[in-house]
Amino acid sequence: MWTAHWPASPALATLAAVKISPEQIRHVATLARLALTEEEEHAMTETLDAILTYIDKLDEIDTTEVEPTAHVLDLGTRWREDVVTNHPDTEALLANAPAREDDLVRVPRIIE
Amino acid sequence: MTDLYTLSIAEAAARLRHRDFSAEELTRALLARAASTEPALHSFLTLCEAEALAAARIADTRLRSGTDVTPITGIPIAVKDVIATAGVRTTAGSRILGGFVPSYDATVAAHLKAAGAVIVGKLNCDEFAMGSSNENSAYGPARNPWSLDRVPGGSSGGSATAVAGAQALGSLGTDTGGSIRLPAAFCGVVGLKPTYGRVSRYGVIAYASSLDQVGPLARDVTDTALLLGTIAGYDPRDSTSVERVVPDYAAALHAGARGLRVGLPREYFVAGMQPEVERAVRAAVRQLEALGAEVREISLPHTEYAIACYYVIATAEASSNLARYDGIRYGTRVGEGDGLLAMYCQTRAAGFGAEVKRRIMLGTYALSAGYYDAYYLKAQKVRTLIRRDFARAFADLDVIVTPVAPTTAFRLGEKTADPLQMYLSDIFTISVNLAGLPALSLPCGFDDADLPIGLQIVGPPFGEEALLRAARAYEESTEWHLRRPPERAAGGVSVTKPGDTT
């Protein structure tokens, strides 16, 4: 089987330095609106730690003088007329709603 | 008569025009083939028989009257399930979109329909196109027709198995880090990832917007060129699509390899590669030389940073793109009674699979306060260096040739426990996306287990013609593309389940 010749992927079990703590995982999960089980939290801490350790290899490169690339194309901002268009088939749109009432999407109460 | 499903697009199109058979007959042949092979291959998440037959009849009208006949009129094609198709379920391989029926067509689907192609179904893929083996599909993986205990590669796994297994004459996939080229290589078909901006992304479910690109998979280079010509072009609905004339790709096929300047990057031939892969790729390079190409060794020094760079940028973009799955307007909704925040969190917990959650978490972390500069900004700067490597190389080259992957198709389950090992499958394809370049994968041999090996040809921005020219010259002088998977495996006659073989 092929294994990376470039600084190998660290084996999950042998990691010493911790890049991300379970507390941080819980914080990030809240930001990402993801409910994680305790088991998932544990697994996520371990895998993200290994991946972040691998990603640290980017620090080998000096990028002080380098401009970031957000996008490969030099397109600038595309403009168009601000014209309202309506989809002709309301029913097709509403058919995907998890809950509806008449021609409206029903959502949980957000103001008490 | 030959089984119609074995024809190439170009052959089938010629015979449709001669009225040797009708588009409806051809479509029925493919649908029957799909039905008999699906238990083994699981290429499709949705088969659309009724829609396909209706489209075939319309194509027959066009063919009979001889008006509006394109190179793909009446040709059965299937598309990856991240491509929106009006009225046909589109899941992105995810539970969260399990019942989602788009109200409109993606531009690429509209182009296929306008050209008279017959869309026969929606193809299996890793959830939200995140994966290298198709094992992240919420609906179970497609299987490699060459060996059913092997992965087809991902994320466009079904797009490759449908073509290799002769369930469709061609397909569309998407490629964010290798998702067309890797499955094409693993399944022994041709796959092309166009230049970023060449093909519209409108209506394509987004994974990483600065990297995603739609492209064709087919049995040979000619068919690939026909499909690319159909889907390429400017689309005002995609602000990143480029206003640039679409060349006649079919015309580029016959230029030959004489005088073609080919670069061979030393960083892509590394210790630990499967020996048969290296042998096959080097033999292919010698073949190009024999055909008159000028080959020289080059260096792409930042290659080794591409995976790390990609997994910051792609996951950051994914975490933002996938924020839309909140259980409000469409998709699954869970935990409605517990308040809005709990509903978001539970909906997403229930709707997303493990790899998607992992990438959302990684991307959210990389973008979060205090880490943005260290990860996201740093990765964007490294992306610049990777682009510069290629720009420098292409100053006096037409194409770059590399392996598609360091190994042939691995076994189902072999890499699922270690995400990093899985990520490393894309080590030779991922830089191309970061640089926004076009690249093509085509068969260049087989390993000792009779599994296909892929050759990658990379071009400068909008250099698709050079890719097709080099690929066709090579293909014309070899017979790899004519080999077919064993019928026993593809035919569903004797289905081997993962674990049955050693």
Coordinates of C-alpha atoms in Angstrom, one line a residue:
Chain A
M1 CA 0.0 0.0 0.0
W2 CA 1.1 3.5 -0.8
T3 CA 2.0 5.8 2.1
A4 CA 3.0 9.4 1.8
H5 CA 6.7 10.0 1.3
W6 CA 6.3 13.6 2.1
P7 CA 6.3 14.2 5.8
A8 CA 4.0 11.3 6.6
S9 CA 0.6 11.7 8.0
P10 CA 1.0 11.5 11.7
A11 CA -0.5 8.3 13.1
L12 CA -3.5 9.3 15.2
A13 CA -2.4 7.4 18.2
T14 CA 1.1 8.7 18.4
L15 CA 0.3 12.4 18.6
A16 CA 1.9 14.2 21.4
A17 CA 1.3 17.9 20.9
V18 CA -2.4 18.9 21.0
K19 CA -3.6 21.4 18.4
I20 CA -7.2 21.5 19.4
S21 CA -8.9 20.8 22.7
P22 CA -12.4 19.2 23.3
E23 CA -13.5 22.7 24.5
Q24 CA -12.5 24.2 21.2
I25 CA -14.3 21.4 19.4
R26 CA -17.5 22.2 21.3
H27 CA -17.1 25.9 20.5
V28 CA -16.5 25.3 16.8
A29 CA -19.5 22.9 16.7
T30 CA -21.7 25.7 18.0
L31 CA -20.4 28.1 15.4
A32 CA -21.1 25.5 12.7
R33 CA -24.5 24.7 14.1
L34 CA -23.7 21.0 14.6
A35 CA -25.0 19.0 17.5
L36 CA -22.2 16.4 18.2
T37 CA -22.6 13.4 20.4
E38 CA -19.9 12.8 23.0
E39 CA -18.5 10.1 20.9
E40 CA -18.3 12.3 17.8
E41 CA -16.7 15.1 19.9
H42 CA -14.0 12.7 20.9
A43 CA -13.4 11.3 17.4
M44 CA -13.5 14.9 16.0
T45 CA -10.9 16.1 18.5
E46 CA -8.5 13.3 17.5
T47 CA -8.9 13.5 13.7
L48 CA -8.9 17.3 13.5
D49 CA -5.8 17.3 15.6
A50 CA -4.0 15.0 13.2
I51 CA -5.2 17.0 10.2
L52 CA -4.2 20.3 11.7
T53 CA -0.8 18.9 12.5
Y54 CA -0.4 17.9 8.9
I55 CA -1.5 21.3 7.8
D56 CA 1.2 22.9 9.9
K57 CA 3.6 21.9 7.1
L58 CA 2.5 25.1 5.4
D59 CA 4.6 27.0 8.0
E60 CA 7.7 25.6 6.4
I61 CA 7.2 28.2 3.6
D62 CA 8.0 31.8 4.1
T63 CA 5.1 33.7 2.6
T64 CA 5.7 37.2 4.0
E65 CA 6.1 38.7 0.5
V66 CA 3.4 36.6 -1.2
E67 CA -0.1 38.0 -2.1
P68 CA -3.0 35.6 -1.2
T69 CA -5.0 34.0 -4.0
A70 CA -8.8 34.2 -3.3
H71 CA -9.7 33.3 -6.8
V72 CA -7.8 32.1 -9.9
L73 CA -9.7 34.4 -12.3
D74 CA -9.2 38.1 -12.6
L75 CA -12.8 38.8 -13.1
G76 CA -13.6 41.8 -11.0
T77 CA -17.1 42.3 -9.8
R78 CA -19.9 41.3 -12.2
W79 CA -22.8 43.6 -12.3
R80 CA -26.3 43.1 -13.5
E81 CA -29.6 45.0 -13.4
D82 CA -31.3 44.6 -10.1
V83 CA -34.5 43.2 -11.5
V84 CA -36.9 41.1 -9.5
T85 CA -37.8 37.8 -11.2
N86 CA -40.3 35.3 -9.9
H87 CA -40.2 31.5 -10.3
P88 CA -43.3 30.5 -12.3
D89 CA -44.1 27.4 -10.2
T90 CA -44.8 28.2 -6.6
E91 CA -45.9 24.7 -5.9
A92 CA -42.6 23.2 -7.1
L93 CA -40.7 25.5 -4.7
L94 CA -43.0 24.9 -1.7
A95 CA -43.0 21.1 -2.3
N96 CA -39.4 21.1 -0.9
A97 CA -40.3 22.9 2.3
P98 CA -40.1 20.6 5.4
A99 CA -43.3 22.3 6.7
R100 CA -45.8 24.6 5.1
E101 CA -49.1 26.3 5.6
D102 CA -51.0 27.2 2.5
D103 CA -48.4 29.1 0.3
L104 CA -46.0 29.8 3.2
V105 CA -43.1 28.0 4.6
R106 CA -43.8 27.2 8.3
V107 CA -40.9 27.8 10.7
P108 CA -40.4 27.5 14.4
R109 CA -41.3 30.5 16.5
I110 CA -38.3 32.8 16.9
I111 CA -39.8 35.6 19.0
E112 CA -41.4 34.7 22.3
Chain B
M1 CA -26.5 -6.5 -34.0
T2 CA -23.9 -5.3 -31.4
D3 CA -25.3 -4.6 -28.0
L4 CA -26.2 -0.9 -28.3
Y5 CA -24.8 -0.1 -24.9
T6 CA -21.3 -0.9 -26.0
L7 CA -21.2 1.9 -28.6
S8 CA -19.2 5.1 -28.2
I9 CA -21.1 8.4 -28.4
A10 CA -19.6 9.1 -31.8
E11 CA -20.5 5.7 -33.2
A12 CA -24.0 5.8 -31.7
A13 CA -24.6 9.3 -33.1
A14 CA -23.6 8.3 -36.6
R15 CA -25.9 5.3 -36.5
L16 CA -28.7 7.3 -35.1
R17 CA -28.3 9.7 -38.0
H18 CA -28.4 6.8 -40.4
R19 CA -31.6 5.5 -38.7
D20 CA -29.9 2.1 -37.9
F21 CA -31.9 2.3 -34.7
S22 CA -33.9 5.0 -32.9
A23 CA -33.0 7.1 -29.9
E24 CA -35.8 5.3 -28.1
E25 CA -34.3 1.9 -28.9
L26 CA -30.9 3.0 -27.8
T27 CA -32.3 4.5 -24.6
R28 CA -34.2 1.3 -23.8
A29 CA -31.0 -0.7 -24.4
L30 CA -29.2 1.4 -21.9
L31 CA -32.0 1.4 -19.3
A32 CA -32.2 -2.4 -19.5
R33 CA -28.4 -2.6 -19.2
A34 CA -28.6 -0.2 -16.2
A35 CA -31.3 -2.3 -14.5
S36 CA -29.3 -5.6 -14.9
T37 CA -26.0 -4.1 -13.7
E38 CA -27.2 -1.9 -10.9
P39 CA -27.3 -4.6 -8.2
A40 CA -23.6 -5.0 -8.7
L41 CA -22.5 -1.4 -9.5
H42 CA -24.9 0.9 -7.7
S43 CA -23.9 3.8 -10.0
F44 CA -27.3 5.5 -9.8
L45 CA -29.2 7.2 -7.0
T46 CA -32.1 7.9 -9.3
L47 CA -33.0 6.3 -12.6
C48 CA -35.4 8.4 -14.7
E49 CA -36.9 6.0 -17.1
A50 CA -40.1 7.9 -18.0
E51 CA -38.3 11.2 -18.5
A52 CA -35.6 9.5 -20.5
L53 CA -38.0 7.8 -22.9
A54 CA -39.9 11.0 -23.4
A55 CA -36.6 12.8 -24.2
A56 CA -35.7 10.0 -26.5
R57 CA -38.9 10.3 -28.5
I58 CA -38.3 14.1 -28.9
A59 CA -34.8 13.3 -30.0
D60 CA -36.2 10.9 -32.6
T61 CA -38.4 13.6 -34.0
R62 CA -35.4 15.8 -34.4
L63 CA -33.4 13.0 -36.0
R64 CA -36.2 12.1 -38.4
S65 CA -36.6 15.7 -39.5
G66 CA -32.9 16.3 -39.6
T67 CA -33.3 19.7 -37.8
D68 CA -31.4 20.7 -34.7
V69 CA -29.3 17.5 -34.7
T70 CA -26.2 17.9 -32.6
P71 CA -23.4 15.3 -32.0
I72 CA -25.3 14.1 -28.8
T73 CA -28.9 14.2 -30.0
G74 CA -30.5 11.0 -28.7
I75 CA -27.5 9.9 -26.7
P76 CA -28.1 8.5 -23.2
I77 CA -26.1 10.4 -20.7
A78 CA -26.2 10.4 -16.9
V79 CA -25.2 13.2 -14.5
K80 CA -23.8 13.4 -11.0
D81 CA -26.4 13.9 -8.4
V82 CA -25.0 17.3 -7.4
I83 CA -26.3 18.7 -10.7
A84 CA -29.8 20.1 -10.4
T85 CA -32.4 18.6 -12.7
A86 CA -35.9 20.1 -12.8
G87 CA -38.5 17.7 -11.4
V88 CA -36.0 14.9 -10.7
R89 CA -34.7 14.2 -7.2
T90 CA -31.2 15.7 -6.6
T91 CA -29.6 14.6 -3.3
A92 CA -25.9 15.4 -3.6
G93 CA -25.4 11.9 -2.0
S94 CA -26.7 13.4 1.3
R95 CA -29.6 12.5 3.6
I96 CA -30.2 16.2 4.2
L97 CA -31.4 16.5 0.6
G98 CA -33.0 13.0 0.5
G99 CA -36.3 14.4 -0.8
F100 CA -35.1 17.4 -2.7
V101 CA -36.6 18.0 -6.1
P102 CA -35.1 21.1 -7.9
S103 CA -37.5 23.4 -9.6
Y104 CA -35.0 24.3 -12.3
D105 CA -32.1 22.8 -14.3
A106 CA -28.5 23.5 -13.8
T107 CA -27.1 25.2 -16.8
V108 CA -25.1 22.1 -17.8
A109 CA -28.2 19.9 -17.6
A110 CA -30.1 22.5 -19.7
H111 CA -27.3 22.4 -22.3
L112 CA -27.5 18.6 -22.5
K113 CA -31.3 18.8 -22.9
A114 CA -31.1 21.5 -25.5
A115 CA -28.6 19.5 -27.5
G116 CA -31.1 16.6 -27.4
A117 CA -29.2 14.3 -25.0
V118 CA -31.3 11.8 -23.0
I119 CA -30.6 12.1 -19.3
V120 CA -31.1 8.6 -18.0
G121 CA -30.4 9.1 -14.3
K122 CA -28.6 10.8 -11.4
L123 CA -25.3 9.3 -10.4
N124 CA -23.9 8.2 -7.0
C125 CA -21.2 10.4 -5.4
D126 CA -19.6 11.1 -2.1
E127 CA -21.8 13.3 0.0
F128 CA -21.6 16.9 -1.3
A129 CA -18.7 15.7 -3.5
M130 CA -16.5 15.3 -0.5
G131 CA -14.4 12.1 -0.8
S132 CA -12.0 10.1 -2.9
S133 CA -13.7 6.7 -2.8
N134 CA -17.5 7.2 -3.1
E135 CA -17.7 5.6 0.4
N136 CA -19.1 8.9 1.8
S137 CA -22.3 8.5 -0.1
A138 CA -25.2 8.4 2.3
Y139 CA -26.7 5.8 0.0
G140 CA -23.8 3.3 -0.1
P141 CA -20.9 3.4 -2.5
A142 CA -20.8 2.6 -6.2
R143 CA -18.5 -0.3 -7.0
N144 CA -15.6 -0.5 -9.4
P145 CA -16.7 -2.6 -12.5
W146 CA -13.1 -4.0 -12.8
S147 CA -13.3 -5.5 -9.4
L148 CA -16.4 -5.2 -7.2
D149 CA -14.5 -5.2 -4.0
R150 CA -12.6 -2.1 -5.1
V151 CA -13.7 1.6 -4.8
P152 CA -14.5 3.4 -8.0
G153 CA -12.7 6.5 -6.7
G154 CA -14.5 9.7 -5.8
S155 CA -16.2 11.8 -5.5
S156 CA -17.8 11.3 -9.0
G157 CA -17.7 7.5 -8.5
G158 CA -21.0 6.8 -10.2
S159 CA -20.1 9.0 -13.1
A160 CA -17.1 6.7 -13.8
T161 CA -18.8 3.3 -13.0
A162 CA -21.8 4.2 -15.2
V163 CA -19.5 4.8 -18.2
A164 CA -17.1 1.9 -17.5
G165 CA -20.1 -0.4 -16.8
A166 CA -21.8 0.7 -20.1
Q167 CA -24.9 2.0 -18.2
A168 CA -24.6 5.4 -20.0
L169 CA -22.6 6.4 -23.0
G170 CA -21.1 9.4 -21.2
S171 CA -21.6 11.3 -18.0
L172 CA -21.0 14.5 -16.1
G173 CA -19.1 14.8 -12.9
T174 CA -17.6 17.6 -10.8
D175 CA -14.0 18.0 -9.8
T176 CA -12.9 20.1 -6.8
G177 CA -9.7 18.2 -5.9
G178 CA -9.6 15.3 -8.4
S179 CA -13.2 14.1 -8.3
I180 CA -13.5 13.5 -12.0
R181 CA -9.9 12.4 -12.7
L182 CA -9.5 9.9 -9.9
P183 CA -12.6 7.9 -10.6
A184 CA -11.9 8.1 -14.3
A185 CA -8.4 6.6 -13.6
F186 CA -9.7 4.0 -11.2
C187 CA -12.4 2.8 -13.6
G188 CA -10.4 3.0 -16.9
V189 CA -12.4 5.8 -18.6
V190 CA -11.5 9.3 -19.8
G191 CA -12.4 12.3 -17.6
L192 CA -11.8 16.0 -18.1
K193 CA -11.8 18.8 -15.5
P194 CA -12.1 22.0 -17.5
T195 CA -10.4 25.3 -16.7
Y196 CA -12.1 27.1 -13.8
G197 CA -14.7 29.3 -15.4
R198 CA -15.0 27.3 -18.6
V199 CA -18.2 25.6 -17.6
S200 CA -21.1 27.1 -15.7
R201 CA -21.6 26.1 -12.0
Y202 CA -25.2 27.5 -11.9
G203 CA -27.4 24.9 -10.4
V204 CA -24.5 22.7 -9.3
I205 CA -24.6 22.1 -5.5
A206 CA -21.6 23.9 -4.2
Y207 CA -18.8 22.3 -2.2
A208 CA -15.8 24.7 -2.6
S209 CA -16.8 27.5 -5.0
S210 CA -13.3 28.7 -6.0
L211 CA -12.3 25.1 -7.0
D212 CA -15.5 23.3 -8.2
Q213 CA -15.8 22.7 -11.9
V214 CA -18.2 20.4 -14.0
G215 CA -16.7 18.1 -16.6
P216 CA -17.4 15.1 -18.8
L217 CA -16.5 11.4 -18.5
A218 CA -16.6 9.1 -21.5
R219 CA -15.1 6.0 -23.0
D220 CA -12.7 7.8 -25.2
V221 CA -11.2 11.2 -25.9
T222 CA -13.4 11.9 -28.9
D223 CA -16.6 11.5 -26.8
T224 CA -15.1 13.6 -24.1
A225 CA -14.5 16.4 -26.6
L226 CA -18.1 16.2 -27.8
L227 CA -19.5 16.5 -24.3
L228 CA -17.1 19.3 -23.3
G229 CA -18.2 21.2 -26.4
T230 CA -21.8 20.8 -25.3
I231 CA -21.5 22.1 -21.7
A232 CA -18.7 24.8 -22.1
G233 CA -19.5 28.5 -22.4
Y234 CA -20.3 31.7 -20.7
D235 CA -23.3 31.8 -18.5
P236 CA -24.6 35.1 -17.1
R237 CA -26.1 33.2 -14.2
D238 CA -22.6 32.2 -13.0
S239 CA -20.5 35.3 -12.1
T240 CA -17.4 33.2 -12.3
S241 CA -18.0 31.8 -15.8
V242 CA -15.7 33.4 -18.4
E243 CA -16.8 35.2 -21.5
R244 CA -14.7 33.4 -24.0
V245 CA -15.5 31.7 -27.3
V246 CA -15.8 27.9 -27.1
P247 CA -13.5 26.4 -29.7
D248 CA -14.3 23.4 -31.8
Y249 CA -12.9 20.8 -29.5
A250 CA -13.5 18.0 -32.0
A251 CA -11.2 19.8 -34.5
A252 CA -8.4 19.7 -31.9
L253 CA -8.4 15.9 -31.9
H254 CA -6.4 15.3 -35.0
A255 CA -3.4 17.6 -34.6
G256 CA -1.1 14.8 -33.5
A257 CA 1.6 14.9 -30.9
R258 CA 4.4 16.1 -33.2
G259 CA 6.1 19.1 -31.7
L260 CA 4.0 19.1 -28.6
R261 CA 6.1 20.4 -25.7
V262 CA 5.6 18.1 -22.7
G263 CA 6.8 18.6 -19.1
L264 CA 7.4 15.8 -16.7
P265 CA 7.4 17.1 -13.1
R266 CA 9.9 15.3 -11.0
E267 CA 7.8 15.9 -7.8
Y268 CA 5.2 13.5 -9.2
F269 CA 7.4 10.5 -9.3
V270 CA 7.9 9.7 -5.7
A271 CA 9.1 6.9 -3.5
G272 CA 6.3 4.6 -2.4
M273 CA 4.3 4.8 -5.7
Q274 CA 2.9 1.5 -6.9
P275 CA 5.6 0.3 -9.3
E276 CA 3.2 -0.6 -12.1
V277 CA 1.8 2.9 -12.0
E278 CA 5.2 4.5 -12.5
R279 CA 6.1 2.0 -15.2
A280 CA 2.8 2.6 -17.1
V281 CA 3.1 6.4 -16.9
R282 CA 6.8 6.4 -18.0
A283 CA 5.9 4.1 -20.9
A284 CA 3.1 6.5 -21.9
V285 CA 5.6 9.4 -21.9
R286 CA 8.0 7.4 -24.1
Q287 CA 5.0 6.7 -26.4
L288 CA 4.3 10.5 -26.7
E289 CA 8.0 11.0 -27.5
A290 CA 7.8 8.3 -30.1
L291 CA 4.8 10.2 -31.6
G292 CA 7.0 13.3 -31.9
A293 CA 6.5 15.1 -28.6
E294 CA 9.4 16.9 -27.0
V295 CA 9.5 15.8 -23.4
R296 CA 11.6 17.3 -20.7
E297 CA 11.8 17.1 -16.9
I298 CA 10.5 20.1 -15.0
S299 CA 10.0 21.0 -11.3
L300 CA 6.8 22.2 -9.5
P301 CA 8.5 22.8 -6.2
H302 CA 5.4 23.5 -4.1
T303 CA 3.6 20.3 -5.0
E304 CA 4.1 18.8 -1.5
Y305 CA 2.1 21.6 0.1
A306 CA -1.0 21.2 -2.1
I307 CA -2.9 18.8 0.1
A308 CA -2.5 20.9 3.2
C309 CA -3.4 24.1 1.3
Y310 CA -6.4 22.4 -0.3
Y311 CA -7.8 21.1 3.0
V312 CA -7.8 24.6 4.5
I313 CA -9.3 26.4 1.5
A314 CA -11.8 23.8 0.4
T315 CA -13.1 23.2 3.9
A316 CA -13.4 26.9 4.7
E317 CA -15.4 27.4 1.5
A318 CA -17.5 24.3 2.3
S319 CA -18.3 25.4 5.8
S320 CA -19.7 28.6 4.4
N321 CA -21.5 27.0 1.4
L322 CA -23.1 24.3 3.6
A323 CA -24.5 26.9 6.1
R324 CA -27.6 27.0 3.9
Y325 CA -28.7 23.5 5.0
D326 CA -30.6 24.7 8.0
G327 CA -33.9 22.9 7.7
I328 CA -36.0 26.0 6.9
R329 CA -36.9 26.2 3.2
Y330 CA -35.9 22.8 1.9
G331 CA -34.3 19.6 3.1
T332 CA -34.7 17.6 6.2
R333 CA -35.8 19.3 9.4
V334 CA -35.3 17.8 12.9
G335 CA -36.0 19.0 16.4
E336 CA -38.5 21.6 15.6
G337 CA -40.0 21.7 19.1
D338 CA -36.7 22.6 20.8
G339 CA -36.3 26.2 19.5
L340 CA -34.5 27.6 16.5
L341 CA -30.9 27.0 17.5
A342 CA -31.5 23.4 18.6
M343 CA -33.4 22.8 15.4
Y344 CA -30.5 24.0 13.3
C345 CA -28.0 21.9 15.2
Q346 CA -30.1 18.8 15.2
T347 CA -31.1 19.1 11.6
R348 CA -27.5 19.3 10.5
A349 CA -26.4 16.6 12.9
A350 CA -29.0 14.2 11.5
G351 CA -28.6 15.3 7.9
F352 CA -24.9 15.3 7.4
G353 CA -22.5 12.3 7.4
A354 CA -19.2 12.0 9.2
E355 CA -16.9 13.4 6.5
V356 CA -19.1 16.4 5.8
K357 CA -19.2 17.2 9.5
R358 CA -15.5 16.8 9.7
R359 CA -14.9 19.3 6.8
I360 CA -17.5 21.8 8.1
M361 CA -15.7 21.7 11.5
L362 CA -12.2 22.1 10.0
G363 CA -13.4 24.9 7.7
T364 CA -15.2 26.7 10.5
Y365 CA -12.1 26.4 12.7
A366 CA -9.8 27.7 10.0
L367 CA -12.0 30.8 9.5
S368 CA -12.7 31.4 13.2
A369 CA -11.4 34.4 15.2
G370 CA -7.7 34.0 16.0
Y371 CA -7.0 31.3 13.4
Y372 CA -7.9 33.0 10.1
D373 CA -4.4 34.3 9.5
A374 CA -2.6 31.2 10.5
Y375 CA -4.7 28.9 8.4
Y376 CA -6.9 30.5 5.7
L377 CA -4.7 33.4 4.8
K378 CA -1.6 31.3 4.9
A379 CA -3.2 28.7 2.6
Q380 CA -4.3 31.4 0.2
K381 CA -0.7 32.6 0.0
V382 CA 0.6 29.1 -0.6
R383 CA -2.0 28.8 -3.3
T384 CA -0.3 31.7 -5.0
L385 CA 3.0 29.9 -5.0
I386 CA 1.4 26.7 -6.4
R387 CA -0.2 28.8 -9.3
R388 CA 3.2 30.4 -9.9
D389 CA 4.9 27.0 -10.2
F390 CA 2.5 26.2 -13.1
A391 CA 2.6 29.6 -14.7
R392 CA 6.4 29.4 -14.9
A393 CA 6.3 25.9 -16.3
F394 CA 3.7 26.7 -18.9
A395 CA 5.8 29.7 -20.2
D396 CA 7.4 27.2 -22.6
L397 CA 5.3 24.0 -22.4
D398 CA 2.0 22.9 -24.0
V399 CA 1.1 20.2 -21.4
I400 CA 2.4 18.6 -18.3
V401 CA 2.1 14.8 -17.9
T402 CA 1.8 13.0 -14.5
P403 CA 0.2 10.0 -12.9
V404 CA -3.4 10.6 -11.8
A405 CA -2.9 8.7 -8.5
P406 CA -0.1 6.9 -6.8
T407 CA -2.0 3.6 -6.8
T408 CA -4.8 1.9 -8.7
A409 CA -8.2 1.4 -7.1
F410 CA -7.9 0.4 -3.4
R411 CA -10.3 -1.9 -1.6
L412 CA -13.6 -0.7 -0.1
G413 CA -13.0 0.0 3.5
E414 CA -9.3 0.2 3.2
K415 CA -8.9 3.9 4.0
T416 CA -12.2 4.8 5.7
A417 CA -10.6 4.7 9.2
D418 CA -7.9 7.2 8.4
P419 CA -9.1 10.4 6.7
L420 CA -5.6 11.7 6.1
Q421 CA -4.6 8.6 4.1
M422 CA -7.8 9.1 2.1
Y423 CA -7.0 12.7 1.4
L424 CA -3.6 11.7 0.1
S425 CA -5.2 9.8 -2.8
D426 CA -5.6 13.2 -4.4
I427 CA -2.0 14.1 -4.1
F428 CA -1.4 14.4 -7.9
T429 CA -4.7 16.0 -8.8
I430 CA -5.3 18.6 -6.2
S431 CA -2.8 21.3 -7.3
V432 CA -4.6 21.6 -10.6
N433 CA -7.7 22.8 -8.9
L434 CA -5.8 25.2 -6.7
A435 CA -4.3 26.7 -9.9
G436 CA -7.6 26.6 -11.8
L437 CA -6.2 24.6 -14.7
P438 CA -7.7 22.1 -17.1
A439 CA -6.6 18.4 -16.8
L440 CA -7.6 15.2 -18.3
S441 CA -7.3 11.6 -17.1
L442 CA -7.1 8.7 -19.6
P443 CA -6.2 5.0 -19.4
C444 CA -2.5 4.2 -19.9
G445 CA -2.3 0.6 -18.7
F446 CA -3.2 -2.0 -16.1
D447 CA -1.6 -3.3 -13.0
D448 CA -0.9 -6.9 -12.1
A449 CA -4.4 -7.3 -10.7
D450 CA -5.9 -6.0 -14.0
L451 CA -6.9 -2.7 -12.6
P452 CA -6.7 0.4 -14.8
I453 CA -4.0 3.0 -14.5
G454 CA -4.6 6.7 -15.4
L455 CA -2.4 9.2 -17.1
Q456 CA -3.0 12.9 -16.2
I457 CA -2.4 15.6 -18.8
V458 CA -2.5 19.1 -17.4
G459 CA -2.8 22.3 -19.5
P460 CA -2.5 26.0 -19.1
P461 CA -5.7 28.0 -18.5
F462 CA -8.1 27.4 -21.4
G463 CA -5.7 24.9 -22.8
E464 CA -8.3 22.1 -23.3
E465 CA -7.5 21.8 -26.9
A466 CA -3.9 20.9 -26.1
L467 CA -5.1 18.3 -23.6
L468 CA -7.4 16.7 -26.1
R469 CA -4.8 16.8 -28.8
A470 CA -2.2 15.0 -26.7
A471 CA -4.7 12.6 -25.3
R472 CA -6.1 11.6 -28.6
A473 CA -2.7 11.2 -30.2
Y474 CA -1.7 8.8 -27.4
E475 CA -5.1 7.0 -27.4
E476 CA -5.0 6.5 -31.2
S477 CA -1.6 4.7 -30.9
T478 CA -2.6 2.4 -28.0
E479 CA -5.5 0.1 -27.1
W480 CA -6.0 0.6 -23.4
H481 CA -9.3 2.5 -24.0
L482 CA -10.7 -0.5 -25.8
R483 CA -10.5 -2.9 -22.9
R484 CA -13.7 -3.5 -21.0
P485 CA -14.3 -4.7 -17.4
P486 CA -15.1 -8.4 -17.0
E487 CA -18.7 -8.9 -17.9
R488 CA -19.1 -11.2 -14.8
A489 CA -18.4 -8.2 -12.6
A490 CA -20.3 -5.6 -14.6
G491 CA -23.2 -7.9 -15.5
G492 CA -24.4 -8.6 -12.0
V493 CA -24.4 -12.3 -12.9
S494 CA -22.1 -13.2 -10.1
V495 CA -21.9 -10.4 -7.5
T496 CA -19.0 -10.3 -5.2
K497 CA -19.6 -8.4 -2.0
P498 CA -16.9 -6.6 -0.2
G499 CA -15.3 -9.0 2.1
D500 CA -16.0 -12.1 0.1
T501 CA -12.7 -12.0 -1.6
T502 CA -9.3 -11.7 -0.1

